[in-house]
mmCIF file of N, CA and C in Angstrom:
data_model
loop_
_atom_site.group_PDB
_atom_site.id
_atom_site.type_symbol
_atom_site.label_atom_id
_atom_site.label_comp_id
_atom_site.label_asym_id
_atom_site.label_seq_id
_atom_site.Cartn_x
_atom_site.Cartn_y
_atom_site.Cartn_z
ATOM 1 N N UNK R 1 35.137 33.873 -6.799
ATOM 2 C CA UNK R 1 34.208 32.821 -7.379
ATOM 3 C C UNK R 1 34.017 31.803 -6.441
ATOM 4 N N UNK R 2 32.956 31.372 -6.199
ATOM 5 C CA UNK R 2 32.613 30.340 -5.136
ATOM 6 C C UNK R 2 32.610 29.145 -5.918
ATOM 7 N N UNK R 3 33.374 28.085 -5.330
ATOM 8 C CA UNK R 3 33.557 26.686 -5.858
ATOM 9 C C UNK R 3 32.164 26.174 -5.556
ATOM 10 N N UNK R 4 31.755 25.284 -6.732
ATOM 11 C CA UNK R 4 30.692 24.449 -6.615
ATOM 12 C C UNK R 4 30.829 23.293 -5.632
ATOM 13 N N UNK R 5 29.969 23.181 -4.723
ATOM 14 C CA UNK R 5 30.120 21.825 -3.864
ATOM 15 C C UNK R 5 29.811 20.484 -4.512
ATOM 16 N N UNK R 6 30.618 19.537 -4.666
ATOM 17 C CA UNK R 6 30.395 18.304 -5.306
ATOM 18 C C UNK R 6 29.372 17.346 -4.538
ATOM 19 N N UNK R 7 28.374 16.937 -5.231
ATOM 20 C CA UNK R 7 27.335 15.937 -4.453
ATOM 21 C C UNK R 7 28.092 14.441 -4.434
ATOM 22 N N UNK R 8 27.668 13.710 -3.695
ATOM 23 C CA UNK R 8 28.075 12.148 -3.573
ATOM 24 C C UNK R 8 27.556 11.497 -5.074
ATOM 25 N N UNK R 9 28.576 10.592 -5.645
ATOM 26 C CA UNK R 9 27.996 9.866 -6.786
ATOM 27 C C UNK R 9 27.789 8.484 -6.117
ATOM 28 N N UNK R 10 26.260 8.357 -6.075
ATOM 29 C CA UNK R 10 25.764 7.052 -5.729
ATOM 30 C C UNK R 10 25.169 6.384 -6.623
ATOM 31 N N UNK R 11 25.288 5.130 -6.571
ATOM 32 C CA UNK R 11 24.868 4.050 -7.772
ATOM 33 C C UNK R 11 23.330 3.999 -7.606
ATOM 34 N N UNK R 12 22.758 3.565 -8.811
ATOM 35 C CA UNK R 12 21.210 3.563 -8.924
ATOM 36 C C UNK R 12 20.586 2.357 -8.046
ATOM 37 N N UNK R 13 21.493 1.240 -7.741
ATOM 38 C CA UNK R 13 21.064 0.180 -6.950
ATOM 39 C C UNK R 13 22.338 -0.283 -6.210
ATOM 40 N N UNK R 14 22.059 -0.744 -5.034
ATOM 41 C CA UNK R 14 23.407 -1.013 -3.999
ATOM 42 C C UNK R 14 23.279 -2.729 -4.101
ATOM 43 N N UNK R 15 24.704 -3.111 -3.559
ATOM 44 C CA UNK R 15 24.714 -4.507 -3.371
ATOM 45 C C UNK R 15 24.697 -4.910 -2.061
ATOM 46 N N UNK R 16 24.121 -6.005 -1.678
ATOM 47 C CA UNK R 16 24.035 -6.672 -0.604
ATOM 48 C C UNK R 16 25.323 -6.726 0.208
ATOM 49 N N UNK R 17 25.381 -6.625 1.605
ATOM 50 C CA UNK R 17 26.796 -6.607 2.162
ATOM 51 C C UNK R 17 26.812 -8.025 3.114
ATOM 52 N N UNK R 18 27.876 -8.704 2.959
ATOM 53 C CA UNK R 18 28.002 -10.071 3.576
ATOM 54 C C UNK R 18 29.319 -10.049 4.326
ATOM 55 N N UNK R 19 29.692 -10.987 5.222
ATOM 56 C CA UNK R 19 30.750 -11.107 6.043
ATOM 57 C C UNK R 19 32.031 -11.048 5.216
ATOM 58 N N UNK R 20 32.035 -11.433 4.025
ATOM 59 C CA UNK R 20 33.322 -11.459 3.048
ATOM 60 C C UNK R 20 33.647 -10.227 2.796
ATOM 61 N N UNK R 21 32.583 -9.338 2.593
ATOM 62 C CA UNK R 21 32.911 -7.927 2.399
ATOM 63 C C UNK R 21 33.693 -7.194 3.075
ATOM 64 N N UNK R 22 33.649 -7.395 4.500
ATOM 65 C CA UNK R 22 34.287 -6.880 5.589
ATOM 66 C C UNK R 22 35.786 -7.423 5.493
ATOM 67 N N UNK R 23 36.119 -8.469 5.163
ATOM 68 C CA UNK R 23 37.444 -8.994 5.273
ATOM 69 C C UNK R 23 38.294 -8.232 4.737
ATOM 70 N N UNK R 24 38.294 -7.749 3.518
ATOM 71 C CA UNK R 24 39.181 -7.055 2.868
ATOM 72 C C UNK R 24 39.341 -5.339 3.062
ATOM 73 N N UNK R 25 38.394 -5.084 3.973
ATOM 74 C CA UNK R 25 38.437 -3.727 4.416
ATOM 75 C C UNK R 25 37.957 -2.774 3.608
ATOM 76 N N UNK R 26 37.177 -3.232 2.400
ATOM 77 C CA UNK R 26 36.820 -2.223 1.274
ATOM 78 C C UNK R 26 35.423 -2.470 0.920
ATOM 79 N N UNK R 27 34.279 -1.541 1.187
ATOM 80 C CA UNK R 27 32.793 -1.682 1.090
ATOM 81 C C UNK R 27 32.511 -0.885 -0.082
ATOM 82 N N UNK R 28 32.189 -1.436 -1.214
ATOM 83 C CA UNK R 28 31.571 -0.546 -2.141
ATOM 84 C C UNK R 28 30.245 -0.622 -2.524
ATOM 85 N N UNK R 29 29.517 0.514 -3.027
ATOM 86 C CA UNK R 29 28.337 0.360 -3.478
ATOM 87 C C UNK R 29 27.158 -0.307 -2.624
ATOM 88 N N UNK R 30 27.286 -0.458 -1.273
ATOM 89 C CA UNK R 30 26.383 -1.221 -0.344
ATOM 90 C C UNK R 30 25.489 -0.190 0.374
ATOM 91 N N UNK R 31 24.322 -0.702 0.728
ATOM 92 C CA UNK R 31 23.368 -0.206 1.547
ATOM 93 C C UNK R 31 23.420 -0.967 2.933
ATOM 94 N N UNK R 32 23.785 -0.096 3.893
ATOM 95 C CA UNK R 32 23.611 -0.660 5.310
ATOM 96 C C UNK R 32 22.369 -0.012 6.167
ATOM 97 N N UNK R 33 21.463 -0.815 6.714
ATOM 98 C CA UNK R 33 20.441 -0.264 7.331
ATOM 99 C C UNK R 33 20.328 -0.813 8.625
ATOM 100 N N UNK R 34 19.902 -0.050 9.719
ATOM 101 C CA UNK R 34 19.525 -0.513 10.942
ATOM 102 C C UNK R 34 20.424 -1.511 11.484
ATOM 103 N N UNK R 35 21.689 -1.138 11.535
ATOM 104 C CA UNK R 35 22.734 -2.036 12.045
ATOM 105 C C UNK R 35 23.768 -1.450 12.862
ATOM 106 N N UNK R 36 24.509 -2.081 13.773
ATOM 107 C CA UNK R 36 25.571 -1.605 14.466
ATOM 108 C C UNK R 36 26.703 -2.267 13.854
ATOM 109 N N UNK R 37 27.664 -1.460 13.316
ATOM 110 C CA UNK R 37 28.616 -1.813 12.650
ATOM 111 C C UNK R 37 30.045 -1.541 13.469
ATOM 112 N N UNK R 38 30.934 -2.756 13.730
ATOM 113 C CA UNK R 38 32.237 -2.713 14.628
ATOM 114 C C UNK R 38 33.264 -2.722 13.468
ATOM 115 N N UNK R 39 34.087 -1.680 13.755
ATOM 116 C CA UNK R 39 35.241 -1.573 13.051
ATOM 117 C C UNK R 39 36.520 -1.535 13.628
ATOM 118 N N UNK R 40 37.369 -2.441 13.435
ATOM 119 C CA UNK R 40 38.488 -2.763 14.187
ATOM 120 C C UNK R 40 39.928 -2.263 13.505
ATOM 121 N N UNK R 41 39.699 -2.323 12.112
ATOM 122 C CA UNK R 41 40.995 -1.983 11.220
ATOM 123 C C UNK R 41 40.614 -0.957 10.188
ATOM 124 N N UNK R 42 41.658 -0.770 9.202
ATOM 125 C CA UNK R 42 41.345 0.028 8.023
ATOM 126 C C UNK R 42 40.382 -0.290 7.279
ATOM 127 N N UNK R 43 39.286 0.726 7.012
ATOM 128 C CA UNK R 43 37.989 0.222 6.132
ATOM 129 C C UNK R 43 37.770 1.402 5.213
ATOM 130 N N UNK R 44 37.349 1.208 4.049
ATOM 131 C CA UNK R 44 37.164 2.169 3.039
ATOM 132 C C UNK R 44 35.748 1.896 2.643
ATOM 133 N N UNK R 45 34.966 3.045 2.698
ATOM 134 C CA UNK R 45 33.360 2.797 2.185
ATOM 135 C C UNK R 45 33.210 3.825 1.061
ATOM 136 N N UNK R 46 32.864 3.187 0.062
ATOM 137 C CA UNK R 46 32.807 4.103 -1.412
ATOM 138 C C UNK R 46 31.574 3.735 -1.955
ATOM 139 N N UNK R 47 30.771 4.986 -2.090
ATOM 140 C CA UNK R 47 29.565 5.016 -2.736
ATOM 141 C C UNK R 47 28.329 4.038 -1.818
ATOM 142 N N UNK R 48 28.406 4.406 -0.621
ATOM 143 C CA UNK R 48 27.432 3.691 0.335
ATOM 144 C C UNK R 48 26.437 4.520 0.721
ATOM 145 N N UNK R 49 25.398 3.775 1.084
ATOM 146 C CA UNK R 49 24.298 4.359 1.743
ATOM 147 C C UNK R 49 23.910 3.982 3.120
ATOM 148 N N UNK R 50 24.224 4.626 4.136
ATOM 149 C CA UNK R 50 24.293 4.256 5.454
ATOM 150 C C UNK R 50 23.057 4.759 6.315
ATOM 151 N N UNK R 51 22.162 3.944 6.596
ATOM 152 C CA UNK R 51 20.758 4.549 7.030
ATOM 153 C C UNK R 51 20.659 3.867 8.545
ATOM 154 N N UNK R 52 20.264 4.641 9.523
ATOM 155 C CA UNK R 52 20.222 4.308 10.914
ATOM 156 C C UNK R 52 21.174 3.311 11.321
ATOM 157 N N UNK R 53 22.575 3.780 10.998
ATOM 158 C CA UNK R 53 23.466 2.749 11.308
ATOM 159 C C UNK R 53 24.401 3.337 12.615
ATOM 160 N N UNK R 54 24.790 2.467 13.376
ATOM 161 C CA UNK R 54 25.507 2.848 14.627
ATOM 162 C C UNK R 54 26.916 2.405 14.378
ATOM 163 N N UNK R 55 28.021 3.019 14.902
ATOM 164 C CA UNK R 55 29.221 2.546 14.560
ATOM 165 C C UNK R 55 29.966 2.263 15.975
ATOM 166 N N UNK R 56 30.577 1.317 16.143
ATOM 167 C CA UNK R 56 31.569 0.951 17.234
ATOM 168 C C UNK R 56 32.831 0.998 16.543
ATOM 169 N N UNK R 57 33.765 2.006 17.045
ATOM 170 C CA UNK R 57 35.230 2.151 16.373
ATOM 171 C C UNK R 57 36.208 1.904 17.443
ATOM 172 N N UNK R 58 37.288 1.114 17.044
ATOM 173 C CA UNK R 58 38.301 0.823 17.801
ATOM 174 C C UNK R 58 39.448 1.821 17.656
ATOM 175 N N UNK R 59 40.387 2.086 18.357
ATOM 176 C CA UNK R 59 41.254 3.151 18.283
ATOM 177 C C UNK R 59 42.312 2.669 17.041
ATOM 178 N N UNK R 60 42.551 1.615 16.659
ATOM 179 C CA UNK R 60 43.448 1.441 15.587
ATOM 180 C C UNK R 60 42.601 1.360 14.302
ATOM 181 N N UNK R 61 41.227 1.590 14.314
ATOM 182 C CA UNK R 61 40.668 1.758 13.062
ATOM 183 C C UNK R 61 40.869 2.992 12.160
ATOM 184 N N UNK R 62 41.251 2.979 11.010
ATOM 185 C CA UNK R 62 41.468 3.932 10.147
ATOM 186 C C UNK R 62 40.338 3.942 8.977
ATOM 187 N N UNK R 63 39.600 5.067 8.758
ATOM 188 C CA UNK R 63 38.485 5.080 8.172
ATOM 189 C C UNK R 63 38.574 6.002 6.858
ATOM 190 N N UNK R 64 37.918 5.897 5.834
ATOM 191 C CA UNK R 64 37.809 6.768 4.636
ATOM 192 C C UNK R 64 36.367 6.459 4.143
ATOM 193 N N UNK R 65 35.685 7.624 3.997
ATOM 194 C CA UNK R 65 34.076 7.660 3.312
ATOM 195 C C UNK R 65 34.330 8.351 2.011
ATOM 196 N N UNK R 66 33.982 7.859 1.002
ATOM 197 C CA UNK R 66 33.863 8.541 -0.127
ATOM 198 C C UNK R 66 32.565 8.515 -0.904
ATOM 199 N N UNK R 67 31.961 9.527 -1.331
ATOM 200 C CA UNK R 67 30.505 9.491 -1.797
ATOM 201 C C UNK R 67 29.494 8.679 -1.255
ATOM 202 N N UNK R 68 29.426 8.928 0.101
ATOM 203 C CA UNK R 68 28.444 8.172 1.047
ATOM 204 C C UNK R 68 27.446 9.213 1.488
ATOM 205 N N UNK R 69 26.393 8.730 1.868
ATOM 206 C CA UNK R 69 25.086 9.246 2.386
ATOM 207 C C UNK R 69 24.822 8.654 3.789
ATOM 208 N N UNK R 70 24.979 9.302 4.689
ATOM 209 C CA UNK R 70 24.614 9.061 6.145
ATOM 210 C C UNK R 70 23.221 9.580 6.403
ATOM 211 N N UNK R 71 22.287 8.747 6.749
ATOM 212 C CA UNK R 71 20.896 9.032 7.017
ATOM 213 C C UNK R 71 20.532 8.636 8.283
ATOM 214 N N UNK R 72 19.983 9.451 9.333
ATOM 215 C CA UNK R 72 19.462 9.014 10.574
ATOM 216 C C UNK R 72 20.454 8.152 11.470
ATOM 217 N N UNK R 73 21.753 8.450 11.133
ATOM 218 C CA UNK R 73 22.801 7.623 11.909
ATOM 219 C C UNK R 73 23.069 8.425 13.283
ATOM 220 N N UNK R 74 23.422 7.585 14.355
ATOM 221 C CA UNK R 74 23.754 8.043 15.683
ATOM 222 C C UNK R 74 25.480 7.774 15.632
ATOM 223 N N UNK R 75 26.011 8.934 15.407
ATOM 224 C CA UNK R 75 27.239 9.014 15.647
ATOM 225 C C UNK R 75 27.891 9.631 16.724
ATOM 226 N N UNK R 76 27.098 9.969 17.733
ATOM 227 C CA UNK R 76 27.499 10.713 18.757
ATOM 228 C C UNK R 76 28.662 10.090 19.669
ATOM 229 N N UNK R 77 29.573 10.974 20.138
ATOM 230 C CA UNK R 77 30.749 10.685 20.820
ATOM 231 C C UNK R 77 31.633 9.711 20.143
ATOM 232 N N UNK R 78 31.535 9.621 18.843
ATOM 233 C CA UNK R 78 32.627 8.837 18.228
ATOM 234 C C UNK R 78 33.868 9.570 17.811
ATOM 235 N N UNK R 79 35.032 9.170 17.685
ATOM 236 C CA UNK R 79 36.271 9.671 17.543
ATOM 237 C C UNK R 79 36.677 9.382 15.949
ATOM 238 N N UNK R 80 36.433 10.108 15.240
ATOM 239 C CA UNK R 80 36.762 9.961 13.827
ATOM 240 C C UNK R 80 37.972 10.611 13.491
ATOM 241 N N UNK R 81 38.960 10.709 14.543
ATOM 242 C CA UNK R 81 40.253 11.431 14.215
ATOM 243 C C UNK R 81 40.872 10.908 13.064
ATOM 244 N N UNK R 82 41.376 11.887 12.306
ATOM 245 C CA UNK R 82 42.195 11.554 11.138
ATOM 246 C C UNK R 82 41.456 10.856 9.989
ATOM 247 N N UNK R 83 40.041 10.776 10.137
ATOM 248 C CA UNK R 83 39.542 10.079 8.822
ATOM 249 C C UNK R 83 38.995 11.009 7.841
ATOM 250 N N UNK R 84 39.136 10.381 6.604
ATOM 251 C CA UNK R 84 38.677 11.282 5.365
ATOM 252 C C UNK R 84 37.356 11.186 5.068
ATOM 253 N N UNK R 85 36.566 12.124 4.804
ATOM 254 C CA UNK R 85 35.323 12.047 4.354
ATOM 255 C C UNK R 85 35.383 13.002 3.073
ATOM 256 N N UNK R 86 34.925 12.489 2.025
ATOM 257 C CA UNK R 86 34.985 13.036 0.439
ATOM 258 C C UNK R 86 33.534 12.955 -0.016
ATOM 259 N N UNK R 87 32.844 14.194 -0.418
ATOM 260 C CA UNK R 87 31.689 14.116 -1.034
ATOM 261 C C UNK R 87 30.590 13.191 -0.467
ATOM 262 N N UNK R 88 30.495 13.553 0.904
ATOM 263 C CA UNK R 88 29.445 12.810 1.803
ATOM 264 C C UNK R 88 28.345 13.986 2.348
ATOM 265 N N UNK R 89 27.253 13.242 2.686
ATOM 266 C CA UNK R 89 26.063 13.974 3.045
ATOM 267 C C UNK R 89 25.717 13.263 4.387
ATOM 268 N N UNK R 90 25.368 14.099 5.383
ATOM 269 C CA UNK R 90 24.914 13.836 6.755
ATOM 270 C C UNK R 90 23.628 14.490 7.022
ATOM 271 N N UNK R 91 22.528 13.417 6.799
ATOM 272 C CA UNK R 91 21.172 14.035 6.760
ATOM 273 C C UNK R 91 20.492 13.410 8.138
ATOM 274 N N UNK R 92 19.808 14.261 8.792
ATOM 275 C CA UNK R 92 19.028 13.973 10.142
ATOM 276 C C UNK R 92 19.801 12.990 10.910
ATOM 277 N N UNK R 93 21.299 13.352 11.036
ATOM 278 C CA UNK R 93 22.094 12.349 11.862
ATOM 279 C C UNK R 93 22.135 13.135 13.316
ATOM 280 N N UNK R 94 22.577 12.377 14.348
ATOM 281 C CA UNK R 94 22.926 12.666 15.659
ATOM 282 C C UNK R 94 24.622 12.763 15.806
ATOM 283 N N UNK R 95 25.134 13.928 15.910
ATOM 284 C CA UNK R 95 26.499 14.093 16.078
ATOM 285 C C UNK R 95 26.814 14.658 17.267
ATOM 286 N N UNK R 96 25.977 14.464 18.502
ATOM 287 C CA UNK R 96 26.509 15.117 19.679
ATOM 288 C C UNK R 96 27.858 14.646 20.080
ATOM 289 N N UNK R 97 28.693 15.607 20.166
ATOM 290 C CA UNK R 97 30.027 15.353 20.799
ATOM 291 C C UNK R 97 30.988 14.525 19.816
ATOM 292 N N UNK R 98 30.662 14.595 18.583
ATOM 293 C CA UNK R 98 31.332 13.690 17.669
ATOM 294 C C UNK R 98 32.611 14.486 17.406
ATOM 295 N N UNK R 99 33.842 13.677 17.256
ATOM 296 C CA UNK R 99 35.196 14.013 17.238
ATOM 297 C C UNK R 99 35.696 13.998 15.880
ATOM 298 N N UNK R 100 35.677 14.958 15.104
ATOM 299 C CA UNK R 100 36.274 15.241 13.574
ATOM 300 C C UNK R 100 37.797 15.754 13.736
ATOM 301 N N UNK R 101 38.552 15.733 14.771
ATOM 302 C CA UNK R 101 39.754 16.157 14.976
ATOM 303 C C UNK R 101 40.754 15.630 13.965
ATOM 304 N N UNK R 102 41.457 16.573 13.235
ATOM 305 C CA UNK R 102 42.385 16.147 12.112
ATOM 306 C C UNK R 102 41.718 15.507 10.923
ATOM 307 N N UNK R 103 40.578 15.641 10.666
ATOM 308 C CA UNK R 103 39.791 15.053 9.593
ATOM 309 C C UNK R 103 40.056 15.644 8.293
ATOM 310 N N UNK R 104 39.928 15.101 7.122
ATOM 311 C CA UNK R 104 39.980 15.829 5.875
ATOM 312 C C UNK R 104 38.520 15.837 5.402
ATOM 313 N N UNK R 105 37.849 16.778 5.349
ATOM 314 C CA UNK R 105 36.516 17.040 5.036
ATOM 315 C C UNK R 105 36.477 17.810 3.714
ATOM 316 N N UNK R 106 36.216 17.005 2.528
ATOM 317 C CA UNK R 106 35.931 17.750 1.168
ATOM 318 C C UNK R 106 34.494 17.627 0.755
ATOM 319 N N UNK R 107 33.735 18.801 0.317
ATOM 320 C CA UNK R 107 32.577 18.709 -0.195
ATOM 321 C C UNK R 107 31.572 18.045 0.449
ATOM 322 N N UNK R 108 31.713 18.319 1.781
ATOM 323 C CA UNK R 108 30.817 17.844 3.002
ATOM 324 C C UNK R 108 29.468 18.653 3.176
ATOM 325 N N UNK R 109 28.369 18.040 3.211
ATOM 326 C CA UNK R 109 27.079 18.567 3.492
ATOM 327 C C UNK R 109 26.415 18.138 4.784
ATOM 328 N N UNK R 110 25.868 19.141 5.592
ATOM 329 C CA UNK R 110 25.221 18.740 6.640
ATOM 330 C C UNK R 110 23.824 19.240 6.625
ATOM 331 N N UNK R 111 22.877 18.371 6.797
ATOM 332 C CA UNK R 111 21.377 18.843 6.567
ATOM 333 C C UNK R 111 20.615 18.197 7.744
ATOM 334 N N UNK R 112 19.944 19.300 8.578
ATOM 335 C CA UNK R 112 19.207 18.885 9.606
ATOM 336 C C UNK R 112 19.766 17.825 10.700
ATOM 337 N N UNK R 113 20.997 18.226 11.076
ATOM 338 C CA UNK R 113 21.719 17.235 12.089
ATOM 339 C C UNK R 113 21.559 18.039 13.507
ATOM 340 N N UNK R 114 21.560 17.106 14.503
ATOM 341 C CA UNK R 114 21.997 17.619 15.939
ATOM 342 C C UNK R 114 23.557 17.515 16.054
ATOM 343 N N UNK R 115 24.115 18.692 16.021
ATOM 344 C CA UNK R 115 25.680 18.772 16.068
ATOM 345 C C UNK R 115 26.153 19.332 17.273
ATOM 346 N N UNK R 116 25.589 19.570 18.577
ATOM 347 C CA UNK R 116 26.031 20.196 19.607
ATOM 348 C C UNK R 116 27.454 19.516 20.065
ATOM 349 N N UNK R 117 28.282 20.373 20.398
ATOM 350 C CA UNK R 117 29.662 19.860 20.806
ATOM 351 C C UNK R 117 30.402 19.088 19.876
ATOM 352 N N UNK R 118 30.063 19.076 18.726
ATOM 353 C CA UNK R 118 31.021 18.401 17.578
ATOM 354 C C UNK R 118 32.350 19.257 17.425
ATOM 355 N N UNK R 119 33.510 18.474 17.349
ATOM 356 C CA UNK R 119 34.712 19.036 17.435
ATOM 357 C C UNK R 119 35.338 18.852 16.052
ATOM 358 N N UNK R 120 35.724 20.025 15.532
ATOM 359 C CA UNK R 120 36.389 19.954 14.181
ATOM 360 C C UNK R 120 37.790 20.673 14.067
ATOM 361 N N UNK R 121 38.565 20.559 15.518
ATOM 362 C CA UNK R 121 39.659 21.267 15.618
ATOM 363 C C UNK R 121 40.818 20.431 14.556
ATOM 364 N N UNK R 122 41.541 21.446 14.102
ATOM 365 C CA UNK R 122 42.611 21.157 13.005
ATOM 366 C C UNK R 122 42.241 20.097 11.899
ATOM 367 N N UNK R 123 40.816 20.278 11.747
ATOM 368 C CA UNK R 123 40.463 19.550 10.441
ATOM 369 C C UNK R 123 40.590 20.275 9.226
ATOM 370 N N UNK R 124 40.816 19.746 8.102
ATOM 371 C CA UNK R 124 41.173 20.373 6.656
ATOM 372 C C UNK R 124 39.859 20.247 6.109
ATOM 373 N N UNK R 125 39.254 21.728 6.101
ATOM 374 C CA UNK R 125 37.645 21.854 5.385
ATOM 375 C C UNK R 125 38.068 22.390 3.977
ATOM 376 N N UNK R 126 37.536 21.573 2.987
ATOM 377 C CA UNK R 126 37.540 22.067 1.452
ATOM 378 C C UNK R 126 36.108 22.108 0.950
#
């Protein structure tokens, strides 16, 4: 029997994001568009819509994405090593050389992405 893949649970409307939201390292029900996001420490994204977002990750950044939609994001050559992705969709994203080594990937969907040289070594796929 094939297990049904779970889709992200996204809210009907999203909250605006401001500087105070980044301070505690937890972003809930937010929509980020056309931004470059710099992450230097542990950060949790939950029920977020990330459209045309670029990330700048520092080595000490520990990330977790739950119920997120990545749309038209450029995640090329980023190292998400050890990151958790749960019920996420990557749609029309650029994932050239993206490093998903040792990631936990559960109920992930990839649709129309450019994924040449993406590395999923030692990742846990469910």
